[in-house]
Tab-separated table of C-alpha atoms and ligand atoms in Angstrom:
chain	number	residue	atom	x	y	z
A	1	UNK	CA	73.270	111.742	73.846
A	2	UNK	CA	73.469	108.449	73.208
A	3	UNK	CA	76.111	106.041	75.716
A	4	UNK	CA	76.806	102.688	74.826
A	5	UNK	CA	77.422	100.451	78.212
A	6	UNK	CA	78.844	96.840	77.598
A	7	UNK	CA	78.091	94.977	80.417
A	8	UNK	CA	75.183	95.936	81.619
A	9	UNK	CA	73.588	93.063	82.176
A	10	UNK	CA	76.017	92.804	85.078
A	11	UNK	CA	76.215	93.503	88.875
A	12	UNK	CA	78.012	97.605	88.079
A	13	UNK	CA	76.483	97.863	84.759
A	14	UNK	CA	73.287	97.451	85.537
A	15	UNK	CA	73.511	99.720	88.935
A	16	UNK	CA	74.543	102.220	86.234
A	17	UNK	CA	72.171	102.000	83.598
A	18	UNK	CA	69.736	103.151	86.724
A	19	UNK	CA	71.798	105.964	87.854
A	20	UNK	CA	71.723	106.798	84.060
A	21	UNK	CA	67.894	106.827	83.965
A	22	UNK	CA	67.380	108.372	87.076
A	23	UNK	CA	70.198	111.206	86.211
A	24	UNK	CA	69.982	111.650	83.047
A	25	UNK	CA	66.411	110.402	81.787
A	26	UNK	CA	66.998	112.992	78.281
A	27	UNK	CA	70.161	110.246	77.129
A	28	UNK	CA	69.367	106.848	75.335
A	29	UNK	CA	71.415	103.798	76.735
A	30	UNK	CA	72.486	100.825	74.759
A	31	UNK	CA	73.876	98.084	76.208
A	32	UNK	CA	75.580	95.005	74.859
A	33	UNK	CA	76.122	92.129	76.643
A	34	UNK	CA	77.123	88.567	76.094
A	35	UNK	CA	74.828	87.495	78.745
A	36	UNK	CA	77.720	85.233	80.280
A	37	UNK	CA	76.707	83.364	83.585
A	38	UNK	CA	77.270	86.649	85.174
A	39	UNK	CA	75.142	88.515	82.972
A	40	UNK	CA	71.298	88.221	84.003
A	41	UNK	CA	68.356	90.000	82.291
A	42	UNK	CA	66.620	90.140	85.498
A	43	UNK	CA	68.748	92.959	86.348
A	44	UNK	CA	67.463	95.170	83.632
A	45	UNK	CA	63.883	94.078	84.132
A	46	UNK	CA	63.084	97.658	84.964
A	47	UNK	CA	65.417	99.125	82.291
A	48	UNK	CA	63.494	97.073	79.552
A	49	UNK	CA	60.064	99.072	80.034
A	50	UNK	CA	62.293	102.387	79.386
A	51	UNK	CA	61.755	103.907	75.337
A	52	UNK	CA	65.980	105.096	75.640
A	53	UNK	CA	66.672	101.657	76.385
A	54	UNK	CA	67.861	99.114	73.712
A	55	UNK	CA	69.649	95.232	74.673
A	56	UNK	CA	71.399	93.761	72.308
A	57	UNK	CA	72.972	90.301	73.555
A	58	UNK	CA	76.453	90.284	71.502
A	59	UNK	CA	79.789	89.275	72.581
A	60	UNK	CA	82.355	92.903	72.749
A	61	UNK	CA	85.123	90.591	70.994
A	62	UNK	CA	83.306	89.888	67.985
A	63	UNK	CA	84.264	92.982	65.813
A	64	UNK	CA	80.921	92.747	63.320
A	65	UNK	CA	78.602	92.259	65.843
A	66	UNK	CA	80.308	95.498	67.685
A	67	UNK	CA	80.973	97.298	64.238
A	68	UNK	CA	77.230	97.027	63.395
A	69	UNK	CA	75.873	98.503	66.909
A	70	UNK	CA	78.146	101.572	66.114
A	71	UNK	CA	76.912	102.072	62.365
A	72	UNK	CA	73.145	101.684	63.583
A	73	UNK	CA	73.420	103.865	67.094
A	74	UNK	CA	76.374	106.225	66.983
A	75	UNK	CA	77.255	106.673	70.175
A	76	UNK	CA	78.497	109.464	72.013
A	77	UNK	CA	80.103	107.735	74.662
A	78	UNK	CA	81.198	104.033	75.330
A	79	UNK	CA	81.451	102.874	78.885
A	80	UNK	CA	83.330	99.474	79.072
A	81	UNK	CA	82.054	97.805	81.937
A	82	UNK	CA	82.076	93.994	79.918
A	83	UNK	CA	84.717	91.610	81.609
A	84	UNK	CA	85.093	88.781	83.414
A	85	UNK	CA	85.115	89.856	86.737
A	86	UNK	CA	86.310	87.212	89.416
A	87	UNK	CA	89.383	86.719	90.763
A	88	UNK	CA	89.144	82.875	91.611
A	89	UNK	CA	87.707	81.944	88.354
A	90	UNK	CA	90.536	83.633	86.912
A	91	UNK	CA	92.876	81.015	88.371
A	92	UNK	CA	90.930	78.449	86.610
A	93	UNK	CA	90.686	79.558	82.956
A	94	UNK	CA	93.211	82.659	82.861
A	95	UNK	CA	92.425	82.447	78.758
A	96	UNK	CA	88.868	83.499	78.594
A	97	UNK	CA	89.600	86.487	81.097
A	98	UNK	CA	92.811	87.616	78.341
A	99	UNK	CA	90.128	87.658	75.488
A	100	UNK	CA	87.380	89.006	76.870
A	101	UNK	CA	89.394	91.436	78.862
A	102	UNK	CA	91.942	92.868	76.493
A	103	UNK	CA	90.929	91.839	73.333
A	104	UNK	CA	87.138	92.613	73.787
A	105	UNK	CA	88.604	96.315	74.708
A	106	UNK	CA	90.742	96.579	71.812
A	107	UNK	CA	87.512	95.991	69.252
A	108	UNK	CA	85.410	98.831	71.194
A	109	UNK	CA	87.915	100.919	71.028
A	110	UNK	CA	88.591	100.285	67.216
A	111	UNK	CA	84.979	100.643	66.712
A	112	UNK	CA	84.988	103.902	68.812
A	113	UNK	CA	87.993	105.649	66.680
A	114	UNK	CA	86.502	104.546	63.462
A	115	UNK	CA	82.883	105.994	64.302
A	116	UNK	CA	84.123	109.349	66.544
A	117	UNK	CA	82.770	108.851	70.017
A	118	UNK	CA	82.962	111.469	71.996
A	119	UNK	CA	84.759	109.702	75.298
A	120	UNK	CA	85.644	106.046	75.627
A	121	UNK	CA	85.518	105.027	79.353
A	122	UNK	CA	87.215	102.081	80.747
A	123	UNK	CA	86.334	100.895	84.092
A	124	UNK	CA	89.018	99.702	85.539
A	125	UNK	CA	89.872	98.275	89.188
A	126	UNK	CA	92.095	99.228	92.000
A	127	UNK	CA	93.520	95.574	91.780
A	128	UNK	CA	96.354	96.565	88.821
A	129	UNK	CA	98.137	98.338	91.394
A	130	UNK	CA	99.050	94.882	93.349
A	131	UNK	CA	98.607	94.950	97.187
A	132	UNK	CA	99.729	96.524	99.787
A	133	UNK	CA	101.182	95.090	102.968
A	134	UNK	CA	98.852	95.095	106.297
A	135	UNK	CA	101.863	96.494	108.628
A	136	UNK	CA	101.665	100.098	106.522
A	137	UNK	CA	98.523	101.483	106.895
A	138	UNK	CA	99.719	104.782	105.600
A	139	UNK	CA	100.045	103.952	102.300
A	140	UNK	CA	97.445	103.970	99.498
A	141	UNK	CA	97.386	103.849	95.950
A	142	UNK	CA	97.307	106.652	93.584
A	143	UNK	CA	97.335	107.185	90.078
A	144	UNK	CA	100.937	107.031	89.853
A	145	UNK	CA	101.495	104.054	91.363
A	146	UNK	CA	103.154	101.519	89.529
A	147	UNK	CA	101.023	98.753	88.164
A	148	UNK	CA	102.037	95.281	89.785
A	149	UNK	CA	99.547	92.500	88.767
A	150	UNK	CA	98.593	89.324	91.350
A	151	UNK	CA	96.206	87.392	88.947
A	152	UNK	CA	94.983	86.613	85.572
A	153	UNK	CA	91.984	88.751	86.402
A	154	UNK	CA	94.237	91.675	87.572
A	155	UNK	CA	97.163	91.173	84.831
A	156	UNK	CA	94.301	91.072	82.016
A	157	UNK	CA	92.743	94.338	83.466
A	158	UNK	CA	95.628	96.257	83.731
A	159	UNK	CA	96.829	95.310	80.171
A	160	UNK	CA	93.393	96.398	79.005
A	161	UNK	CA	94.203	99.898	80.583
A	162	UNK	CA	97.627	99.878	78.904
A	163	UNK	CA	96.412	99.659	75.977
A	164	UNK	CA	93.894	102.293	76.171
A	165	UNK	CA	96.155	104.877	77.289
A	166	UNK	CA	98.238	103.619	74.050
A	167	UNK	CA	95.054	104.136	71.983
A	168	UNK	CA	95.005	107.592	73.284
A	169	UNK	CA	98.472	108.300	72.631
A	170	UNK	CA	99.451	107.040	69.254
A	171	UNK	CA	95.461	107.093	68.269
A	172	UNK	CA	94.326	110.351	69.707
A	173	UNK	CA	91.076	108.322	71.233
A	174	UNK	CA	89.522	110.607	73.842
A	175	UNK	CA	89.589	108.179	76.695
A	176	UNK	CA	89.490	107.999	80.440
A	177	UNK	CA	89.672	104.900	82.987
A	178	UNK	CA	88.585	104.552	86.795
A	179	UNK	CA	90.487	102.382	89.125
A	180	UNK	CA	87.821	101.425	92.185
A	181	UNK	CA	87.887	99.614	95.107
A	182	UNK	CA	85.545	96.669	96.092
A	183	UNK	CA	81.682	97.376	95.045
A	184	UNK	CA	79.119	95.858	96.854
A	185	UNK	CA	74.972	96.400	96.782
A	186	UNK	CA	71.600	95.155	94.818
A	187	UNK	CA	72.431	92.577	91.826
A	188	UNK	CA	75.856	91.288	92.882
A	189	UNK	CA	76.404	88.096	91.688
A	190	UNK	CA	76.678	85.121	94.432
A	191	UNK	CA	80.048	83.946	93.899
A	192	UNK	CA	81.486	87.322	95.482
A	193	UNK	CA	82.380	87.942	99.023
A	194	UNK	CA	79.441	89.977	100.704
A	195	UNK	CA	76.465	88.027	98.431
A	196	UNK	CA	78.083	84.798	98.949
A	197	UNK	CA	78.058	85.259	102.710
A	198	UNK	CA	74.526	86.898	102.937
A	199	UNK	CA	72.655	83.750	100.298
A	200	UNK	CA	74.659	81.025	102.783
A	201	UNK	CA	73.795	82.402	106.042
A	202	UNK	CA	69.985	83.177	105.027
A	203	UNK	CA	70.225	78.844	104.700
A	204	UNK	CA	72.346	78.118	107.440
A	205	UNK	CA	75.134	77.096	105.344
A	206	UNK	CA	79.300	77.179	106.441
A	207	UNK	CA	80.602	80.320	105.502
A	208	UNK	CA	84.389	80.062	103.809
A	209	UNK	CA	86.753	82.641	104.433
A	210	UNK	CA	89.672	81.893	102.746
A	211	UNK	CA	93.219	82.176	104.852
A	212	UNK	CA	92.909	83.913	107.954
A	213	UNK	CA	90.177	86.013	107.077
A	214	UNK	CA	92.843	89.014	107.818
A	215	UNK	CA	92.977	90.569	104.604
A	216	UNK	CA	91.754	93.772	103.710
A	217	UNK	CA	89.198	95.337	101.416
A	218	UNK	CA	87.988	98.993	100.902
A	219	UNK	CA	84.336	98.630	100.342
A	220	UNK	CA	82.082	101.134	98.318
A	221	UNK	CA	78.346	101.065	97.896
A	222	UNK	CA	77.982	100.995	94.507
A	223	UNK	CA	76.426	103.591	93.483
A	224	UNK	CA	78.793	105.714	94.611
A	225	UNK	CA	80.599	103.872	91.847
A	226	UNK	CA	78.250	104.821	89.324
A	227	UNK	CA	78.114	108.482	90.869
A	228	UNK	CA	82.076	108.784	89.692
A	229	UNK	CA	81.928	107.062	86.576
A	230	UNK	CA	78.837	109.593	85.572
A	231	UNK	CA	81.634	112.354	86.429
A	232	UNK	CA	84.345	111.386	84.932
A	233	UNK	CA	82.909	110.253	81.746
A	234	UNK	CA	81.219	113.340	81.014
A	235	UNK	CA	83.380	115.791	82.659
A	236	UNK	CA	86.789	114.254	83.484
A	237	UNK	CA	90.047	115.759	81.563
A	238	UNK	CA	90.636	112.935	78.697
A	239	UNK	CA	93.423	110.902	78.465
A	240	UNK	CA	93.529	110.278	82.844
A	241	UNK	CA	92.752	108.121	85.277
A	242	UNK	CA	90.737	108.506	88.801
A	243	UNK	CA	91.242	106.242	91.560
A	244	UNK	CA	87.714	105.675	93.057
A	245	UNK	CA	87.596	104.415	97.033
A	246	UNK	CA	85.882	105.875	99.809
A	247	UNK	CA	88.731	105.340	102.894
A	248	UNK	CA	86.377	101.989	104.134
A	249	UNK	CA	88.504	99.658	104.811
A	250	UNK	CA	87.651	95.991	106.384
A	251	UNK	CA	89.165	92.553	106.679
A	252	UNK	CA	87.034	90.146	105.538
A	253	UNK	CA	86.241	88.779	109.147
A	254	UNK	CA	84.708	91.823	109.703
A	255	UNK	CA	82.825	91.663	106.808
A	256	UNK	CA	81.331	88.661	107.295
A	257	UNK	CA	80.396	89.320	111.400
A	258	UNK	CA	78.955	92.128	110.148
A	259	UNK	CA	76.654	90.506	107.961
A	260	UNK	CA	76.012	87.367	110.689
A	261	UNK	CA	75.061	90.818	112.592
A	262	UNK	CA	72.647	92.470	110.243
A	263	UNK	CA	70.976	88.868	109.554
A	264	UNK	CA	70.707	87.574	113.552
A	265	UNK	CA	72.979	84.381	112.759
A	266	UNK	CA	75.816	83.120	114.936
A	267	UNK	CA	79.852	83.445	114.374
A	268	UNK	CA	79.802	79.765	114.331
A	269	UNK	CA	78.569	79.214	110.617
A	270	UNK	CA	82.303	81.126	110.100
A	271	UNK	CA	84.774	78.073	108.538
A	272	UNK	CA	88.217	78.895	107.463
A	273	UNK	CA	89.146	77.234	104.442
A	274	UNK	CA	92.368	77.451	102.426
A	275	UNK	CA	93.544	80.245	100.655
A	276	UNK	CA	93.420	82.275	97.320
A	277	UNK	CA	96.537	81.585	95.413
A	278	UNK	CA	98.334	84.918	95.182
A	279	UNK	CA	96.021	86.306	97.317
A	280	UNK	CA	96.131	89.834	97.351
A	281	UNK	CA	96.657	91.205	101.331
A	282	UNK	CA	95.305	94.895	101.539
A	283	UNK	CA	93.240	97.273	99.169
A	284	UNK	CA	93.199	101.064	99.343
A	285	UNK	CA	92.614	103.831	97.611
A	286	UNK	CA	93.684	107.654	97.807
A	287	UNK	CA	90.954	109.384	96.391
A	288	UNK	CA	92.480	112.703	95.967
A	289	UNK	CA	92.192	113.747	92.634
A	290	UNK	CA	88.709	112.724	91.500
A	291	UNK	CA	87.868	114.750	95.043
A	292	UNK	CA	89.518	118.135	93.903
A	293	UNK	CA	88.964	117.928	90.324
A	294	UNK	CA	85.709	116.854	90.709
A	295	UNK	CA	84.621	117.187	93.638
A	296	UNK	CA	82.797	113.040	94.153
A	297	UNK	CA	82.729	111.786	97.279
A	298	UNK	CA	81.052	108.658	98.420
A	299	UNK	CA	77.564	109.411	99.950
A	300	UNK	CA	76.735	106.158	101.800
A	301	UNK	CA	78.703	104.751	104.810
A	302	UNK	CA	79.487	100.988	105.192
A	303	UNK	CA	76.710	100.127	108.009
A	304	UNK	CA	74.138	101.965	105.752
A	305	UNK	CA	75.159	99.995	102.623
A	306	UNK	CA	75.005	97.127	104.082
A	307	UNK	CA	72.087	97.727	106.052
A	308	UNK	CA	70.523	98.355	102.769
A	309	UNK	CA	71.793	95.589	100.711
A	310	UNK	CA	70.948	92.844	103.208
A	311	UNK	CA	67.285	94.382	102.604
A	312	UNK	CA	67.930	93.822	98.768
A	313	UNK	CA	68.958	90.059	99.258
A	314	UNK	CA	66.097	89.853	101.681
A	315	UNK	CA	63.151	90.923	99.475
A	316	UNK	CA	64.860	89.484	96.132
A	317	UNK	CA	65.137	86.196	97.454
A	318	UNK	CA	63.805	84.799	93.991
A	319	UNK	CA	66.526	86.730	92.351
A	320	UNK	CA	69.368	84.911	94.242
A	321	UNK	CA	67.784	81.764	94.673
A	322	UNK	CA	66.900	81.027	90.440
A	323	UNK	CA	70.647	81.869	90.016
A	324	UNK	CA	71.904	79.623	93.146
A	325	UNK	CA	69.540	76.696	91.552
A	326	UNK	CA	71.299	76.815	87.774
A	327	UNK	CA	74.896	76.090	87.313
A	328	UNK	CA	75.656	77.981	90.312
A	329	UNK	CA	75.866	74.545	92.137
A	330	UNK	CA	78.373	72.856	90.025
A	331	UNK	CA	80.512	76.049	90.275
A	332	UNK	CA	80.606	75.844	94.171
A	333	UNK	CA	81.130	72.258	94.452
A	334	UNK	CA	84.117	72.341	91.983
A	335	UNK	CA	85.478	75.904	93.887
A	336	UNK	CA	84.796	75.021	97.398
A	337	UNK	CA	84.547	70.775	98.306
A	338	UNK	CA	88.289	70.171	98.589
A	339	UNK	CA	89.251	73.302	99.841
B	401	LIG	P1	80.038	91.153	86.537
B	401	LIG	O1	80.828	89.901	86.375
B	401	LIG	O2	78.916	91.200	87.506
B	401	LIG	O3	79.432	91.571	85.112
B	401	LIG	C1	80.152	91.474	83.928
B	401	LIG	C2	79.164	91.593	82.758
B	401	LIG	O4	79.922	91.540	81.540
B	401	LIG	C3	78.139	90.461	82.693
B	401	LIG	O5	76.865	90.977	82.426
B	401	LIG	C4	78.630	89.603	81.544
B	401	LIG	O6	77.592	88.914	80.848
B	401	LIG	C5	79.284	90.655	80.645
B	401	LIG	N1	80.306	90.072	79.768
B	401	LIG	C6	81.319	89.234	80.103
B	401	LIG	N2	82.031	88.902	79.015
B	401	LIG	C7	81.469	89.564	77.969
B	401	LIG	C8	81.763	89.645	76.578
B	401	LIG	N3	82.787	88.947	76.047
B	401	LIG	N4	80.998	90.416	75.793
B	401	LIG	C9	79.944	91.110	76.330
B	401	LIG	N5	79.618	91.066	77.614
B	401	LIG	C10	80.372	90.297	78.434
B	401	LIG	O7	81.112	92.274	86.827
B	401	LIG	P2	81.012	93.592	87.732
B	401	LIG	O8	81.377	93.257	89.102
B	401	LIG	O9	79.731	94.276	87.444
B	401	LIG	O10	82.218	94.440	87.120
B	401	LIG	C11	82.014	95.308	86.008
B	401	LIG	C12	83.332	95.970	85.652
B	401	LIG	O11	83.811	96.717	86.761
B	401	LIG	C13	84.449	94.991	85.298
B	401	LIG	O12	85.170	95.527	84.224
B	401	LIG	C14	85.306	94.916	86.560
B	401	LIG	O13	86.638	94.631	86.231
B	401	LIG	C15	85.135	96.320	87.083
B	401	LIG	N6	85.275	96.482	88.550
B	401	LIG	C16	84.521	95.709	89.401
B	401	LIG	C17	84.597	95.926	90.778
B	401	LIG	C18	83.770	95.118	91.751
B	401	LIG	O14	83.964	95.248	92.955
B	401	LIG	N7	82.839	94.290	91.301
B	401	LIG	C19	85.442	96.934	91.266
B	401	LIG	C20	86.211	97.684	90.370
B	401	LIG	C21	86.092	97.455	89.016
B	402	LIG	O1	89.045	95.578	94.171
B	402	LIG	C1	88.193	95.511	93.081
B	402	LIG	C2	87.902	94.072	92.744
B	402	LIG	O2	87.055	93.565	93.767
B	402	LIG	C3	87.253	93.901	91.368
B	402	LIG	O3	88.171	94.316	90.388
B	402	LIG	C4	86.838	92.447	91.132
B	402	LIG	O4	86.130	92.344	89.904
B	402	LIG	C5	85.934	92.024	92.273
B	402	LIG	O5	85.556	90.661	92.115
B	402	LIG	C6	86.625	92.226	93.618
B	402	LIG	O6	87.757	91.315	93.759
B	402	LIG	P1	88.079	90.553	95.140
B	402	LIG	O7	88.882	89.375	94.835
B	402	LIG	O8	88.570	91.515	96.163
B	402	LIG	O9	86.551	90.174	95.549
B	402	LIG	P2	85.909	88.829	96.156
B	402	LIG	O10	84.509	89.162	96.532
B	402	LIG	O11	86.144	87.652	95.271
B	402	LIG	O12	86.763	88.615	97.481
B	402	LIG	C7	86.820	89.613	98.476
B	402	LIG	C8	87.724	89.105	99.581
B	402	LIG	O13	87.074	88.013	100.247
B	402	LIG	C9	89.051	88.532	99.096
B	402	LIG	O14	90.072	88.852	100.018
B	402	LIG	C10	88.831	87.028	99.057
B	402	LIG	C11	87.835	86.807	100.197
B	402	LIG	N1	86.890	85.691	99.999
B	402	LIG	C12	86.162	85.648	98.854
B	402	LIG	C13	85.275	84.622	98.624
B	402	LIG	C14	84.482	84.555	97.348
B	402	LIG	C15	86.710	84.733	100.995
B	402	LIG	O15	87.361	84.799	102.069
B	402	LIG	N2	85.821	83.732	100.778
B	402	LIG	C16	85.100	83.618	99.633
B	402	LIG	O16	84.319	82.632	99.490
């Protein structure tokens, strides 16, 4: 089989095109990516020495560029993991996260009706379902809850998955989409909570936790991530969804002592700082139904995941540090200086 994974140049992507190899070592992956700041070759260093590997750097909205792959590889399945992926830099330029986001879906998945794929997978986030509030800890989201957007980010995504369930219905395109909570692990880029925290207490640096540091994620390793996606792509019923969580929920102050824990460094560096517009108050996911109809569960506990990804950051330091010495710098003085 051949799968076609946009984004994989990414933090998940690029997680995935390893669980690929390691899973399934018979398929060829292609991925396409635009290489966007995000994007890093570094992360497919390993991938690149693989004979089913091919990169080709492309941008998913430009329709020839996708319409070409298609012709030349055929794939069986797509895997739509291309998107702009952060939440504050949504706030700033909502625009690029609508193109990239829906439109970029809408050419892969005109490109996968006109060439026959097999499955087109969209991975989706737990974030189109809105938040929650932190009084009710009884309630999670599930598939049927309604969609109820915050952001740009989160607006853009869940139009995306609108219009792929639309593309199934009026189209007949065998699709699927996963909804997951908050990823962490190796390769995630430094602007995000946990990798932010870990690169500025390894130099001493303030640590900004936006509010009151009392809002809540539900964290999962992230290749328990790539573990579902693997599942449902190849053996979920077409045309649903699957939530993906693992019931692991933290407030970001935790979050953050925990990694001041795991790396020796004091509470003190903690500096509240204002907040995320809109900012979303709990996360959490009923994982029901990808549980009983397909029987994933998450395999690695928060204090080992993080155990083990402070050991990525800690022997990768060139990793982190050529991306915190590029544009990185401009982005965190424009984000952070007058909050
Ligand atoms: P990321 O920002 O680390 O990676 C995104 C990748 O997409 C980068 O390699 C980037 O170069 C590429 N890309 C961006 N625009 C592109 C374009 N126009 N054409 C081609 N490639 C483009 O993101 P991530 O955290 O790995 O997230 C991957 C997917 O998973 C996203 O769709 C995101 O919405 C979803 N998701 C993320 C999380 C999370 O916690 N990170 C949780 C649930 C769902
Ligand atoms: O839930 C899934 C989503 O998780 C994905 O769809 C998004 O692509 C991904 O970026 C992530 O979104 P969040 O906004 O939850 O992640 P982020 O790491 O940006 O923030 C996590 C929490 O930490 C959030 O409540 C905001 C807070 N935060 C974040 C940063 C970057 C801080 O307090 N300080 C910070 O500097």
């Amino acid at each position: 089989m051949t799968i076609l994974v946009t984004g994989g140049a990414g933090f998940i992507g690029s997680n995935f095109i390893y669980y690929e190899f390691e899973h399934h070592p018979e398929d060829r992956v292609v991925c396409i990516d635009k290489l966007t700041y995000a994007g890093n070759l570094a992360n497919l260093e390993e991938a690149l020495k693989n004979d089913h590997f091919r990169f080709v750097r492309a941008d998913i909205t430009d329709r020839e560029a996708v319409e070409r792959l298609f012709e030349e590889e055929k794939p069986d399945i797509v895997v739509n993991f291309a998107a702009e992926s952060h939440v504050d830099r949504s706030v700033e330029d909502p625009g690029l996260f609508l193109r990239t986001n829906i439109l970029g879906t809408q050419t892969l998945m005109d490109a996968s009706r006109k060439y026959g794929v097999k499955r087109y997978h969209q991975v989706s986030t737990d974030e189109v379902y809105g938040d929650l509030p932190l009084d009710r800890p009884d309630l999670f989201f599930t598939e049927t809850t309604p969609i109820h957007t915050s952001s740009p980010y989160s607006a853009s995504k869940a139009s995306a998955d609108l219009l792929v369930l639309a593309y199934a219905r009026t189209f007949g395109l065998p699709v699927s989409i996963t909804r997951c909570s908050n990823n962490y692990g190796p390769y995630h880029f430094p602007e995000k909570l946990i990798p932010l925290m870990i690169t500025r207490a390894l130099a001493d640096e303030s640590l900004p936790v936006y509010g009151n540091g009392e809002n809540v994620r539900d964290w999962l390793y992230v290749e328990d991530h790539c573990a579902a996606i693997d599942l449902v792509m190849r053996k979920g019923r077409e045309g649903e969804i699957y939530n993906v969580g693992g019931h692991n929920e933290r407030t970001n102050l935790q979050v953050v002592k925990t990694v001041l824990k795991e790396l020796g460094k004091p509470e003190s560096l903690i500096t509240f700082v204002r907040d995320r517009p809109g900012h979303d108050q709990r996360y959490a996911i009923d994982p029901t139904k990808i549980h009983e109809e397909l029987g994933w569960l998450p395999t690695t506990d928060f204090d080992t995941g993080m155990r083990k990804t402070v050991a990525w950051y800690l022997d990768n330091r060139k990793w982190w540090q050529d991306i915190l010495a590029g544009e990185y710098q401009n982005y965190y003085q424009h984000m952070y200086s007058n909050r």
